[in-house]
Coordinates of C-alpha atoms in Angstrom, one line a residue:
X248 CA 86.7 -3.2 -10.1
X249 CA 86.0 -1.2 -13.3
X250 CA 88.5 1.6 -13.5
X251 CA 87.7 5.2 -14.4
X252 CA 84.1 5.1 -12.4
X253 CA 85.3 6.4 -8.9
X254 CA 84.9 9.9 -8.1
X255 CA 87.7 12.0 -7.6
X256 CA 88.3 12.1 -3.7
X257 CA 90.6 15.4 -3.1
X258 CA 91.4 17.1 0.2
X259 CA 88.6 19.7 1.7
X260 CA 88.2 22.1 4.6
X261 CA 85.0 22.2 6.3
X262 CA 84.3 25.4 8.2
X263 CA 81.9 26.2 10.8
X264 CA 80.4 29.4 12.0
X265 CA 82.2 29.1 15.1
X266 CA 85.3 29.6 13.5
X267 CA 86.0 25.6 14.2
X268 CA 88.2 23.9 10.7
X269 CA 88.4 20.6 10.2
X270 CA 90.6 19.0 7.6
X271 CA 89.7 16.0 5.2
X272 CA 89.0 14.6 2.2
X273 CA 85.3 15.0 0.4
X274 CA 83.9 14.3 -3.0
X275 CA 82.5 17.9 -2.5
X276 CA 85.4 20.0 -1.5
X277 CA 85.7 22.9 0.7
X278 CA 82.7 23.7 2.4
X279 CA 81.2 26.2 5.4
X280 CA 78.7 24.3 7.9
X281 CA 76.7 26.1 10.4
X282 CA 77.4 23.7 13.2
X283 CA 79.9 21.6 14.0
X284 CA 81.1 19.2 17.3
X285 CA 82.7 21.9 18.7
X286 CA 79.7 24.4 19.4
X287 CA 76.7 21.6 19.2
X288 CA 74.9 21.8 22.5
X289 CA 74.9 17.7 22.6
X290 CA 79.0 17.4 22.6
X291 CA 79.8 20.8 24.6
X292 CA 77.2 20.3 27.2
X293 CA 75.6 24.0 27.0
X294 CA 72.4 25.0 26.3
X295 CA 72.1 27.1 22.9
X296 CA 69.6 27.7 21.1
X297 CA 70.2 26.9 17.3
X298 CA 67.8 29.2 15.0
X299 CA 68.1 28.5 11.4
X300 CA 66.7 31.0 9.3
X301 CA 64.5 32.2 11.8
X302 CA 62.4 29.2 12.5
X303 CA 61.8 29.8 15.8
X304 CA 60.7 33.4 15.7
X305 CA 58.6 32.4 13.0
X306 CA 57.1 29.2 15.7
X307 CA 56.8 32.1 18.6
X308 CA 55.0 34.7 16.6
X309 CA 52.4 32.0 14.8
X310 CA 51.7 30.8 18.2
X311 CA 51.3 34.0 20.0
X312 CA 48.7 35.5 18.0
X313 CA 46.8 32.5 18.1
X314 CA 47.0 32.6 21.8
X315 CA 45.4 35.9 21.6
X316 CA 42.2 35.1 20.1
X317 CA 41.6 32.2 22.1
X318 CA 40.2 31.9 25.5
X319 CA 41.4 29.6 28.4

């Protein structure tokens, strides 16, 4: 292999919201996730609802006042 062309590889922290840490090696460093294994409703078993900058009230709302208008 040519030598030089690798990226440096040091050790990182990733951190979750949850207050979850995880220790490893990354290309990118230290980093803060929003979700991790530990609070993610598939690995945990329990439902939460996972709302990323609002997208879901956003959904509700659009959806609402188009409900509204509408007759069924």
């Amino acid at each position: 292999m040519k030598p030089e062309i690798h990226p440096l590889y040091p050790p990182g922290r990733i951190s979750c919201a949850c207050g979850n840490m995880l220790e490893t090696r990354s290309t990118r460093g230290s980093f803060n996730v929003e979700i991790c294994s530990a609070c993610h409703p598939f690995f945990t078993g329990k439902y939460k609802l996972v709302d990323t900058q609002g997208r879901v009230e956003r959904f509700r709302k659009r959806y609402e006042a188009k409900g509204k208008g509408t007759k069924a």
